mmCIF file of C-alpha atoms in Angstrom:
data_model
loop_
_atom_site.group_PDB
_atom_site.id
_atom_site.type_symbol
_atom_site.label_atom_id
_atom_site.label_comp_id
_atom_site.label_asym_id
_atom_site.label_seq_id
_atom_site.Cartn_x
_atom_site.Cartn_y
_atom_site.Cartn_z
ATOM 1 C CA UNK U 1 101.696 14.791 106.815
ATOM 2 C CA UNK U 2 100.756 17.958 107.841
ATOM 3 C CA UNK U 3 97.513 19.330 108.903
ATOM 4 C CA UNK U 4 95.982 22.955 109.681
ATOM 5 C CA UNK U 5 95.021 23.667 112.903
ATOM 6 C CA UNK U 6 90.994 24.522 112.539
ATOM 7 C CA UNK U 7 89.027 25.982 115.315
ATOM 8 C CA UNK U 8 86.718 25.688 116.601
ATOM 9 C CA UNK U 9 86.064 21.458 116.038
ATOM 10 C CA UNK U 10 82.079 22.023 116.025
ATOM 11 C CA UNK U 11 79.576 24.719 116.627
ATOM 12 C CA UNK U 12 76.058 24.896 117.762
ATOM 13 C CA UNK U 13 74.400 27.614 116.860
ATOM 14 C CA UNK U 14 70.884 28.915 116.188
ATOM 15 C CA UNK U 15 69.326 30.077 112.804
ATOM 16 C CA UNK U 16 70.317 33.613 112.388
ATOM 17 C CA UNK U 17 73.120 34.331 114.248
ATOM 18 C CA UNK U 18 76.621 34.830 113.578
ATOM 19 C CA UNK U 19 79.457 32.412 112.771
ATOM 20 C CA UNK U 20 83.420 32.799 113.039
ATOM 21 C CA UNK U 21 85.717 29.748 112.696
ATOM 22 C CA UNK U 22 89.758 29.868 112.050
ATOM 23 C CA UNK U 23 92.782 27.748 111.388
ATOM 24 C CA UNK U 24 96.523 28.526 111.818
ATOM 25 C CA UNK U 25 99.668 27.079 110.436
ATOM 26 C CA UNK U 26 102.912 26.659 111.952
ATOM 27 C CA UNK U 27 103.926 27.319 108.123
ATOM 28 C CA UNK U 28 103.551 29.529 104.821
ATOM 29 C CA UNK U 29 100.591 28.890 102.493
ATOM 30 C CA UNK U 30 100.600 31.584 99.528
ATOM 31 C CA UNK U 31 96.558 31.053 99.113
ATOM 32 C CA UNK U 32 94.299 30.094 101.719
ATOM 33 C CA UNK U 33 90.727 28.738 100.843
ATOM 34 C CA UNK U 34 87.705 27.786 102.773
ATOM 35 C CA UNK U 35 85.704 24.944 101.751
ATOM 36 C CA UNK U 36 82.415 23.261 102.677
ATOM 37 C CA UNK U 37 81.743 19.377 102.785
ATOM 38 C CA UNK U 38 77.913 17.890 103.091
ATOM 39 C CA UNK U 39 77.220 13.887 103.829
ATOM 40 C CA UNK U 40 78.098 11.619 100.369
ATOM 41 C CA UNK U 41 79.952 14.728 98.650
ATOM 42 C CA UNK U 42 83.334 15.947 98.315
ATOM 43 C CA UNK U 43 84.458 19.393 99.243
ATOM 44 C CA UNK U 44 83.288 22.050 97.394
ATOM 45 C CA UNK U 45 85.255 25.580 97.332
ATOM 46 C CA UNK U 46 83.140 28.496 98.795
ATOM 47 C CA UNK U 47 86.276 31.214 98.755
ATOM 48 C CA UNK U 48 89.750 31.888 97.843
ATOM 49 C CA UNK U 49 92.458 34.199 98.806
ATOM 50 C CA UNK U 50 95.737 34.882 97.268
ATOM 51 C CA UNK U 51 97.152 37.583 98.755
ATOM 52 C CA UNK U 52 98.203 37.932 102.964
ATOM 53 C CA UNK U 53 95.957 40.496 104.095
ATOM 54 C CA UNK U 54 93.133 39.914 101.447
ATOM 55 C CA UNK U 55 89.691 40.329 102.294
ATOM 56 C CA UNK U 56 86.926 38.939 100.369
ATOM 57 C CA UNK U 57 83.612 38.176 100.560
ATOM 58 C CA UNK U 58 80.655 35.609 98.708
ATOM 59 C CA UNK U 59 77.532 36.582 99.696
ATOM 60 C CA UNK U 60 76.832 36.127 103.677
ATOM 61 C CA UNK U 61 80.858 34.487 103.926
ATOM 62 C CA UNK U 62 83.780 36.888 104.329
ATOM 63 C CA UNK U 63 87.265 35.465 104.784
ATOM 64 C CA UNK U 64 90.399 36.994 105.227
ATOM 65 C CA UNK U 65 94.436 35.897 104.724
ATOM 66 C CA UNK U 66 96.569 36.304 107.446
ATOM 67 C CA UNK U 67 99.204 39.344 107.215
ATOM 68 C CA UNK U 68 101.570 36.384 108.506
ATOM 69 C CA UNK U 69 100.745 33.993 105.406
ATOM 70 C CA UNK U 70 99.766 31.921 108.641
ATOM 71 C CA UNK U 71 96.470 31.809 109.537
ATOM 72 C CA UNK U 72 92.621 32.767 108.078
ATOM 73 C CA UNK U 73 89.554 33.262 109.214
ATOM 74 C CA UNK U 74 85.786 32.859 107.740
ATOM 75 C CA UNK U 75 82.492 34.981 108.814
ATOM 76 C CA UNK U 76 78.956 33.369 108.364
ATOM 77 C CA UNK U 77 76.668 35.805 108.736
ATOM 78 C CA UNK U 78 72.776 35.422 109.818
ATOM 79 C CA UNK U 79 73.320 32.013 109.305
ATOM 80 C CA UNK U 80 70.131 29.970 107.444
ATOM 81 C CA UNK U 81 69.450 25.901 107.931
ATOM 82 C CA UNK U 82 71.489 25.643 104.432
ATOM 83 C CA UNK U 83 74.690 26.747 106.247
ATOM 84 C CA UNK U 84 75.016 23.540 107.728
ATOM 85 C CA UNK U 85 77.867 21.273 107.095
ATOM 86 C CA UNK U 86 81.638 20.724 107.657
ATOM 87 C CA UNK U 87 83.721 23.624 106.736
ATOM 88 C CA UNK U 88 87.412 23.307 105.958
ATOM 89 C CA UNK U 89 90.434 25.210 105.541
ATOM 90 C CA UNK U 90 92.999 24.350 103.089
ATOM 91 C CA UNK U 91 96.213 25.658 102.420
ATOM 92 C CA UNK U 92 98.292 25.921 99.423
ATOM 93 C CA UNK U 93 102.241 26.732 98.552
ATOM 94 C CA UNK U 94 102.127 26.830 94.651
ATOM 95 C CA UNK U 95 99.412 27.613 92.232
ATOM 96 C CA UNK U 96 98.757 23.580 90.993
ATOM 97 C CA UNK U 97 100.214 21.811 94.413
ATOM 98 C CA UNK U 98 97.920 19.802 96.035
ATOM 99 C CA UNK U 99 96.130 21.309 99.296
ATOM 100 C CA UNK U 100 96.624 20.815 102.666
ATOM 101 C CA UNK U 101 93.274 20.544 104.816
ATOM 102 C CA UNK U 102 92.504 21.354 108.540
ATOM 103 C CA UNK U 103 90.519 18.640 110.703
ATOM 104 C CA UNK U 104 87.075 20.724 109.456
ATOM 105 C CA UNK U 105 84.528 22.492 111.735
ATOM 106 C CA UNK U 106 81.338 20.989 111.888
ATOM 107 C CA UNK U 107 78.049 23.441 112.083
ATOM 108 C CA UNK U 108 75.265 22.416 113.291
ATOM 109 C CA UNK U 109 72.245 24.799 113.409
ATOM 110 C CA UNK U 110 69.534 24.305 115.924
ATOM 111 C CA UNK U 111 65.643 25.333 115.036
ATOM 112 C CA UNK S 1 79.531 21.222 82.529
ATOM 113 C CA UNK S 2 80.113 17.753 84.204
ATOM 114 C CA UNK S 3 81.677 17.052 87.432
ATOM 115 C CA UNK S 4 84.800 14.964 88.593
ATOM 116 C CA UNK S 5 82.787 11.320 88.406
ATOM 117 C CA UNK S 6 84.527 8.683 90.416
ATOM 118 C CA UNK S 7 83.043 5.129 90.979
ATOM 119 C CA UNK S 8 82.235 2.497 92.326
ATOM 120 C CA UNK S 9 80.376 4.929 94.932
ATOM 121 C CA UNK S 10 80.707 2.747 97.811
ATOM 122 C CA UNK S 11 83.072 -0.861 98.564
ATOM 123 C CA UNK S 12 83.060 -3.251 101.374
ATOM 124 C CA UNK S 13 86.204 -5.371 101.487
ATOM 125 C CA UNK S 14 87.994 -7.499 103.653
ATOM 126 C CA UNK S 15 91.351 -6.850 104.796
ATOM 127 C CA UNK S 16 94.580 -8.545 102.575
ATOM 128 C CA UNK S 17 91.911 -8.080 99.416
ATOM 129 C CA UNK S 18 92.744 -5.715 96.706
ATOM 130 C CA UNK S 19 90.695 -2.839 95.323
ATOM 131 C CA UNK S 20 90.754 -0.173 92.825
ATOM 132 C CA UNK S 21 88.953 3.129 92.272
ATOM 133 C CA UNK S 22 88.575 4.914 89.116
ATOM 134 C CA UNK S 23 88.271 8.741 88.493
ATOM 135 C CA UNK S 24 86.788 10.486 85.356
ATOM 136 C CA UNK S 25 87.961 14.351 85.546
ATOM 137 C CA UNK S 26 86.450 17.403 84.189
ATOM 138 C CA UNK S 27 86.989 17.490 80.607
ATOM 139 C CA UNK S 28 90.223 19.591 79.839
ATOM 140 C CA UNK S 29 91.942 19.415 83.298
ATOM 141 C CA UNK S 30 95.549 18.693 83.274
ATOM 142 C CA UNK S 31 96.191 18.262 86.557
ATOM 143 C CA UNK S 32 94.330 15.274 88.892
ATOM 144 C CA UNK S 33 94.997 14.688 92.748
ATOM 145 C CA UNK S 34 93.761 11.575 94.356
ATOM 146 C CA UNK S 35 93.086 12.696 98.454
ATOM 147 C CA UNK S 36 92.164 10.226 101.235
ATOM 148 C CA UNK S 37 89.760 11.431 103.799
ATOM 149 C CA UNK S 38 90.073 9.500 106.992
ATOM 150 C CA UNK S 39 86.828 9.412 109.314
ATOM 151 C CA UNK S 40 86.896 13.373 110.945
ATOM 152 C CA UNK S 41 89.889 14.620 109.351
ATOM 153 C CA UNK S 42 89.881 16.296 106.561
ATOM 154 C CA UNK S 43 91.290 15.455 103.134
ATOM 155 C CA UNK S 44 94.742 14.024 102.768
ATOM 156 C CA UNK S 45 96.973 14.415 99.425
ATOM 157 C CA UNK S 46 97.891 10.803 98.390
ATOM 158 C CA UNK S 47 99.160 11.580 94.618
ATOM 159 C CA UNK S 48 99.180 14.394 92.143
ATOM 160 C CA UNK S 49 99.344 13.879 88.520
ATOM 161 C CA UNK S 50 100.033 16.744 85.765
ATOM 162 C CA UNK S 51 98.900 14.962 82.308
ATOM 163 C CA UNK S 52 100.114 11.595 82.371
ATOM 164 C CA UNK S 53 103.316 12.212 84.879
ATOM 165 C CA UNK S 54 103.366 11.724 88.370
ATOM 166 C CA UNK S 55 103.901 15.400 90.460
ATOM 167 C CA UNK S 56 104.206 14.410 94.148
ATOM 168 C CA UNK S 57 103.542 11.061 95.663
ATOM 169 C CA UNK S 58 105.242 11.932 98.788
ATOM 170 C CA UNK S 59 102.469 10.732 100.425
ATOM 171 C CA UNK S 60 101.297 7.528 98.871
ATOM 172 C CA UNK S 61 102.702 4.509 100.981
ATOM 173 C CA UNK S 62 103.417 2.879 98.021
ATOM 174 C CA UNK S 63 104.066 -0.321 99.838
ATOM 175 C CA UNK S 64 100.502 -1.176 99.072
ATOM 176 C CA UNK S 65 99.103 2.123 97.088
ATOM 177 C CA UNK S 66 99.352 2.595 93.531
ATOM 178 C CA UNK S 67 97.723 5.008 90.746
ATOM 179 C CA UNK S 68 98.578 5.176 87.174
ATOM 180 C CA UNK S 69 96.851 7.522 84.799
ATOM 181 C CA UNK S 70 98.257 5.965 81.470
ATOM 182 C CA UNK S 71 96.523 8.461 78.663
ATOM 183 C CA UNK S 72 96.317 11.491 80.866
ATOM 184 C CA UNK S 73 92.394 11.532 81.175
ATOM 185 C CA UNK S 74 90.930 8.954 83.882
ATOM 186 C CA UNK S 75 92.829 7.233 86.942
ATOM 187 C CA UNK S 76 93.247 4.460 88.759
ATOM 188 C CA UNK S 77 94.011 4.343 92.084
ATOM 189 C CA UNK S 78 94.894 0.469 93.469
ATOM 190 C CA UNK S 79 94.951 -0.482 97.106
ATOM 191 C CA UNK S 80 96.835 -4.509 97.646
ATOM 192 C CA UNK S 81 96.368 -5.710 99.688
ATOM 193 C CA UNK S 82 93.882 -3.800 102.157
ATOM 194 C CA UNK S 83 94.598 -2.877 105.546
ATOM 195 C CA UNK S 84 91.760 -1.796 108.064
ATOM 196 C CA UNK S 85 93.441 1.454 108.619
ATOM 197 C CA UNK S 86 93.090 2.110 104.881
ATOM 198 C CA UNK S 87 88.537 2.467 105.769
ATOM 199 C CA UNK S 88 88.316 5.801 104.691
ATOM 200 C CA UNK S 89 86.710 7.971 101.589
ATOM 201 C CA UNK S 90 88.728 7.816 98.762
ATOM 202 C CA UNK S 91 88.222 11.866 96.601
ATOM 203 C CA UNK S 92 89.347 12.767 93.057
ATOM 204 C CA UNK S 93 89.931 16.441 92.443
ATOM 205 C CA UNK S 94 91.080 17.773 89.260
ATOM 206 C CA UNK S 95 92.277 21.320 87.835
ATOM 207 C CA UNK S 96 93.071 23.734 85.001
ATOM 208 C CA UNK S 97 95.202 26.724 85.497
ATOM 209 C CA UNK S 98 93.525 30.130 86.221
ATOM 210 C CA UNK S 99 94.420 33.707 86.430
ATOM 211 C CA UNK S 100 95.108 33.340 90.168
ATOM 212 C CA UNK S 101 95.812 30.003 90.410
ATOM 213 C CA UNK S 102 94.583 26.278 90.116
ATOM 214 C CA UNK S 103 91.218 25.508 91.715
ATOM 215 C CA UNK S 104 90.350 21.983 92.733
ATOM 216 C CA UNK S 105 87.163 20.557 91.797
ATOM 217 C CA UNK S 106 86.068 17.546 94.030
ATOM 218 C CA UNK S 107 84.400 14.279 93.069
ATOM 219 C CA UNK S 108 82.200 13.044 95.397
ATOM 220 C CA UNK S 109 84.700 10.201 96.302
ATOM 221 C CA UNK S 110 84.553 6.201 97.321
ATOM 222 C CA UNK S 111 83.622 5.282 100.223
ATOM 223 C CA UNK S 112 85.609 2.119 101.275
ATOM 224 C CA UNK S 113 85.403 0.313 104.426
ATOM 225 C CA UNK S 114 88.009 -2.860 104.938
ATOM 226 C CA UNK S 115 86.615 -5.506 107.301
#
């Protein structure tokens, strides 16, 4: 089956700085969402976007939809110990079909 | 209001052995997706449900995979017998419609590892 293309595959950063990670599709999704994944739990949805070209934000994470229903993109910013995790993208063609997940980017803050 | 609760938490089997997981959704949800979640991938759909009635199982290799969900509540999903590639966590997600769509909330999955 398929699987998104998620960059980048892990990130070191430290405690207050900026993060940006993507994914792309050689596909259509008509919602994109971004969730995060911490050791022993499932996924857990942080934000959701419906419409290609949709901005939105949750706090310190912005993501937007691709104008080409392709691709998205999620913003930490001034990142806090908290942040860290596995983040993944997830696509989705209708409103109840089941989701289709990148490979995950893993952040890692260092003290 | 109480999560998707999924058990046993964690199995050790060896391979040709059969096992079965079991998923409790959140109370209401029509719709229940069993994912598997291979070691650094992310989550792969294995089966969708909507009530009782099977949705897509395009992905199950039903060779050796099988889920029911008889009364359209809690699942089962079956694994016989066990192949080593089939190590892996094992998530429950279920769903109820929205305004903008269907979000998937995410048990916190089996954890099975075939020897």
């Amino acid at each position: 089956g398929q699987q998104l293309n998620q960059s980048p595959q892990s990130m070191f950063i430290q405690e207050g700085e900026d993060v940006s990670m993507n994914c792309t599709s050689s596909s259509i999704f008509n919602t994109w969402l971004w969730y995060k994944q911490e050791p022993g739990e499932g996924p857990v949805l942080l934000i959701a976007l419906y419409k290609a070209g949709e901005l939105t934000s949750n706090g310190r994470l912005t993501a937007q939809f691709g104008i080409t229903r392709k691709d998205s993109f999620l913003n930490i910013s001034a990142s806090i110990p908290s942040d860290v995790g596995i983040y993944f993208c997830a696509g989705q063609r209708g409103g109840a079909d089941g989701l289709t997940f990148g490979k995950g980017t893993h952040l890692i803050i260092q003290p | 209001e109480a999560g998707v609760a999924q058990s046993p938490r964690y199995k050790i089997i060896e391979k040709r052995q059969s096992v079965a997981f079991w998923c409790n959704p959140i109370s209401g949800h029509a719709t229940l997706y069993w994912y598997q979640q291979i070691l650094g991938q992310g989550p792969k759909l294995l089966i969708q449900f909507q009530n009782n009635g099977v949705v897509d199982d395009s992905q199950l290799p039903k060779d050796r995979f099988s889920a029911e969900r008889l009364k359209g509540v809690d699942s089962t999903l079956k694994i016989q017998p066990a192949k080593l590639e089939d190590s892996a966590v094992y998530l429950c997600a279920s769903s109820i419609r929205g305004v903008d769509g269907d979000t998937q909330y995410f048990g916190p999955g089996t954890r099975l590892t075939v020897l």
